[in-house]
C-alpha positions as CSV (number, residue, x, y, z in Angstrom):
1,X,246.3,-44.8,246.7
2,X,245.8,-45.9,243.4
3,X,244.8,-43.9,240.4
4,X,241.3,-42.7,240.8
5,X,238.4,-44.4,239.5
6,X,234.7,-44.1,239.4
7,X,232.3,-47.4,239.4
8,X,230.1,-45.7,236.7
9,X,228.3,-49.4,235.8
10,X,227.8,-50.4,239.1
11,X,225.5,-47.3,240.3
12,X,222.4,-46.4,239.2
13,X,222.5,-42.5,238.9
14,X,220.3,-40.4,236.8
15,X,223.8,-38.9,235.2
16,X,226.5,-41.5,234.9
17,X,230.0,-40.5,236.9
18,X,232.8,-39.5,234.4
19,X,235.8,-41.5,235.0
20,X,239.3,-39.6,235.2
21,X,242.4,-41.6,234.5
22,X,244.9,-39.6,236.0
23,X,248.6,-39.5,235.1
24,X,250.6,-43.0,236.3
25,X,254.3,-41.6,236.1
26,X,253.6,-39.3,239.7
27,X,252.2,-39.4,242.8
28,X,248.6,-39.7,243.0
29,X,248.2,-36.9,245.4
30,X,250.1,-35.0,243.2
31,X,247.9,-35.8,240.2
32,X,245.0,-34.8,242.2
33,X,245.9,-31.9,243.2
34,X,246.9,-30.3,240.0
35,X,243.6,-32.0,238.0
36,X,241.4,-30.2,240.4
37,X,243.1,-26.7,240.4
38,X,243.4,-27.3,237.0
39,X,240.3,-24.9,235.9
40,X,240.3,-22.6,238.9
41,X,241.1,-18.4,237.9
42,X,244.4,-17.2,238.8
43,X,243.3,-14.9,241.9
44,X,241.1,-17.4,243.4
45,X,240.6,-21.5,243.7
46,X,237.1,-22.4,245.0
47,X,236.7,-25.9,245.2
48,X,233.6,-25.0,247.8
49,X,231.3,-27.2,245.4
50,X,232.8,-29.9,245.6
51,X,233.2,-33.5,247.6
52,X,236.3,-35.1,247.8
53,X,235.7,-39.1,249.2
54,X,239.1,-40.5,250.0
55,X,240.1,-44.0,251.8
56,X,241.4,-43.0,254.7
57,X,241.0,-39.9,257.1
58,X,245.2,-39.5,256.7
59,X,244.7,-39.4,252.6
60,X,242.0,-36.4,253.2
61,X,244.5,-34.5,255.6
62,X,247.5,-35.4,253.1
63,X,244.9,-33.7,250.6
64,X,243.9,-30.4,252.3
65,X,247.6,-30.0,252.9
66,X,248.7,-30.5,249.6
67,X,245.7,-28.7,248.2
68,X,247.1,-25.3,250.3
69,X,250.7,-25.7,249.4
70,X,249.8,-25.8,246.0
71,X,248.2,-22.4,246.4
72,X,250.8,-20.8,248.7
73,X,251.7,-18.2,246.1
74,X,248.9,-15.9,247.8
75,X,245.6,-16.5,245.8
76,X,242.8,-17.4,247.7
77,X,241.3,-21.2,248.6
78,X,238.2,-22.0,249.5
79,X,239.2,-25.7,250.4
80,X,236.3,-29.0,249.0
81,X,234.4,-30.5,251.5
82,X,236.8,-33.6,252.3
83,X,235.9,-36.9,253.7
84,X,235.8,-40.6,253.6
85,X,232.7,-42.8,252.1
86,X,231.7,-43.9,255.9
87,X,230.4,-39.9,256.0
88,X,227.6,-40.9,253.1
89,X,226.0,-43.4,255.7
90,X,225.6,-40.7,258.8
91,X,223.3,-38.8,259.4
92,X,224.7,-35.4,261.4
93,X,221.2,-34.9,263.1
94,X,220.7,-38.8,264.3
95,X,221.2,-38.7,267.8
96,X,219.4,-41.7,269.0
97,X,221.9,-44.1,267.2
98,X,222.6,-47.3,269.7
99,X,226.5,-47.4,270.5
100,X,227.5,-50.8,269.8
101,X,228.5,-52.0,273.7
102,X,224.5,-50.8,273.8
103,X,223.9,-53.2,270.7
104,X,225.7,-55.8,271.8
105,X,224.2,-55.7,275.7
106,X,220.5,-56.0,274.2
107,X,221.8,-58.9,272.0
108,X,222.6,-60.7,275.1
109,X,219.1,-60.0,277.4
110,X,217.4,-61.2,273.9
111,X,219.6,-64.6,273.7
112,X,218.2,-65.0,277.6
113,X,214.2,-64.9,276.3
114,X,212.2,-67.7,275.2
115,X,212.2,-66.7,271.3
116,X,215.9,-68.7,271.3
117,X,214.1,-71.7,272.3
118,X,211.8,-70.5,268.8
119,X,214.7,-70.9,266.9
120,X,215.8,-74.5,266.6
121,X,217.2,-74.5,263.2
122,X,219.6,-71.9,264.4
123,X,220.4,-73.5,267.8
124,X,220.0,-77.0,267.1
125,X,221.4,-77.6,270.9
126,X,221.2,-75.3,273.3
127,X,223.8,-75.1,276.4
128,X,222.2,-76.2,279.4
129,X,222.9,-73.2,281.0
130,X,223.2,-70.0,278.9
131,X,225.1,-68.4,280.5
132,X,226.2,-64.5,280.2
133,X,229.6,-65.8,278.6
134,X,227.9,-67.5,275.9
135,X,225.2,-65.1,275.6
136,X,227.8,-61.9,275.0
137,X,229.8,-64.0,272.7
138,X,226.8,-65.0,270.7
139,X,225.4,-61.6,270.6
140,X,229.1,-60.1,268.9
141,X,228.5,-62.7,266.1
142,X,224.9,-61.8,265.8
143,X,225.8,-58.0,265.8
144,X,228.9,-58.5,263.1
145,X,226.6,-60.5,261.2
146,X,224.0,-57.9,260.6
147,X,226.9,-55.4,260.2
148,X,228.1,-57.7,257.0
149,X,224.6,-57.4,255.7
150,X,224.0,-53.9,256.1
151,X,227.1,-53.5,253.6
152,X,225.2,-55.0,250.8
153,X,222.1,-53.4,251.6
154,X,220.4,-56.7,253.6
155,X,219.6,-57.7,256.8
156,X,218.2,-60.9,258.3
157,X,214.4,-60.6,257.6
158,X,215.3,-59.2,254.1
159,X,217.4,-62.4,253.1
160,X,214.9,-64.8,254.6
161,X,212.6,-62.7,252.7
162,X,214.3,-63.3,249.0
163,X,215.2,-66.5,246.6
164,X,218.7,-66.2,247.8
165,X,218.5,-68.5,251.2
166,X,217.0,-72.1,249.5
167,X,219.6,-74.3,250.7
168,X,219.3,-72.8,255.4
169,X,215.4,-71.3,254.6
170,X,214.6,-71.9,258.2
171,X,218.4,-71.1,259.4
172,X,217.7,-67.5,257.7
173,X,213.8,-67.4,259.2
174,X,215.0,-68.1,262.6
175,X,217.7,-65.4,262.3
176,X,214.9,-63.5,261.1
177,X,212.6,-64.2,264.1
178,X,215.2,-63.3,266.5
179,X,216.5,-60.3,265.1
180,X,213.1,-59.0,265.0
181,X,213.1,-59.1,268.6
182,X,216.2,-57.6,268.9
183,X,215.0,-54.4,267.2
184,X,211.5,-54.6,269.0
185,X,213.7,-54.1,272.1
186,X,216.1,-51.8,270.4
187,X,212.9,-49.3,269.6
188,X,211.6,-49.4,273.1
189,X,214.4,-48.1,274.1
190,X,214.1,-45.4,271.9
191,X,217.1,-46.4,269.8
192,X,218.2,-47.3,266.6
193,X,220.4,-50.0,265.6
194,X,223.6,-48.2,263.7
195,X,223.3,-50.9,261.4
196,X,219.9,-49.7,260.1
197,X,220.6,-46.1,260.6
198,X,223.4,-46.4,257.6
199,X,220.8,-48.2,255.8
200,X,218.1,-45.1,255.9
201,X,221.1,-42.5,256.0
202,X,222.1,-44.6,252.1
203,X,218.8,-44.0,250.5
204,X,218.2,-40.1,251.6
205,X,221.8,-38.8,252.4
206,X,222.6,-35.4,253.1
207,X,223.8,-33.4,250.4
208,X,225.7,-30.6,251.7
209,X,224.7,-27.9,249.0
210,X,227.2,-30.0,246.7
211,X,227.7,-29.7,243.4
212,X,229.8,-32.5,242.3
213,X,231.4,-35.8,244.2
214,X,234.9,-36.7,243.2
215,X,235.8,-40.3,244.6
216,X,239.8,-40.5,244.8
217,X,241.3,-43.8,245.1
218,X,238.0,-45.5,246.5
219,X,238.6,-48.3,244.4
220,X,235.9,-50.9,245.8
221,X,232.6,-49.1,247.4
222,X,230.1,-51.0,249.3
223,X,226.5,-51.3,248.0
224,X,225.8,-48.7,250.7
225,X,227.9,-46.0,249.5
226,X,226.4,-46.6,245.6
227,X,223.0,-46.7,246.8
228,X,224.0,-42.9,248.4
229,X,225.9,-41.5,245.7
């Protein structure tokens, strides 16, 4: 990990993050560690409050550890709510969330339908016979597609929506058009497209009765993530 950062001018927050540079000459973990037991009482650390984001879910166990050796001495922890970033974009109580087999199996009955004959601009030649090979493997790229939007904070209708498309307009429309009926199916199903979900889960996250999130070595956060912190 490297030393710890916050992003403060790329998200919009009503109180700008503080940015800790934390000593270079030692491990970053132990840096952490000893910057946030650094103002706890002697009888008892309670780091409760707080959210630690970490990388990976191997830095936050490497963390808790550390975080109880460093108080092995016999005062009492009360251990921060750990994590990674992803946990910013779910919702705990979503339960109707599409797996993405699911996703990727409604993709492929759509790419089947008549709107794909709608699209022209985005399949300028259609195999004679679309067959479920080329339909599955069409619907991943579809699905991954939309998955590289959602990080920005896009998806297809949006795009075709903006200025940003000038140059493949009716590429972007027809992605639009068939992605629409994608999600049409989706919703009769009574599902929701993950994709989406992290969207709606970014603008009205759960806040866990925090008081204060501490990103540790995050060093490049998806729009996502800043649009929920």
């Amino acid at each position: 990990m490297e030393n710890a950062r916050f992003r403060g001018n790329q998200v919009r927050m009503k109180q700008q993050p503080e940015i800790i540079q934390l000593p270079w000459n030692q491990p970053i973990l132990t840096s952490a560690v000893e910057w946030l037991l650094a103002d706890q009482t002697k009888g008892c650390a309670d780091l409760s409050a707080s959210w630690v984001l970490l990388p990976t879910r191997q830095a936050v166990r490497r963390l808790r550890e550390s975080l109880a050796w460093a108080c092995r001495d016999g005062r009492g922890l009360f251990l921060p709510c750990t994590g990674t970033p992803f946990q910013l974009l779910q919702k705990s109580s979503s339960s109707n969330i599409a797996p993405e087999v699911a996703c990727i199996a409604h993709w492929t009955r759509v790419l089947e339908e008549r709107v794909v004959e709608q699209c022209p601009t985005l399949f300028p030649a259609l195999p004679n016979n679309r067959d479920f090979n080329w339909r599955w493997k069409m619907a991943a790229l579809l699905h991954d597609l939309r998955g590289t939007l959602a990080e920005g904070g896009w998806n297809c209708a949006r795009v075709a929506a903006s200025g940003h498309c000038e140059e493949e307009l009716g590429r972007w429309h027809d992605l639009a058009r068939i992605e629409s009926a994608y999600l049409t199916r989706l919703q009769e199903m009574g599902l929701t497209d993950p994709h989406d979900a992290k969207y709606t889960a970014a603008q009205n996250p759960e806040r866990h009765n925090i008081q204060r999130v501490i990103l540790l070595g995050v060093t490049d956060a998806t729009q996502l993530v800043q649009a929920a912190l």
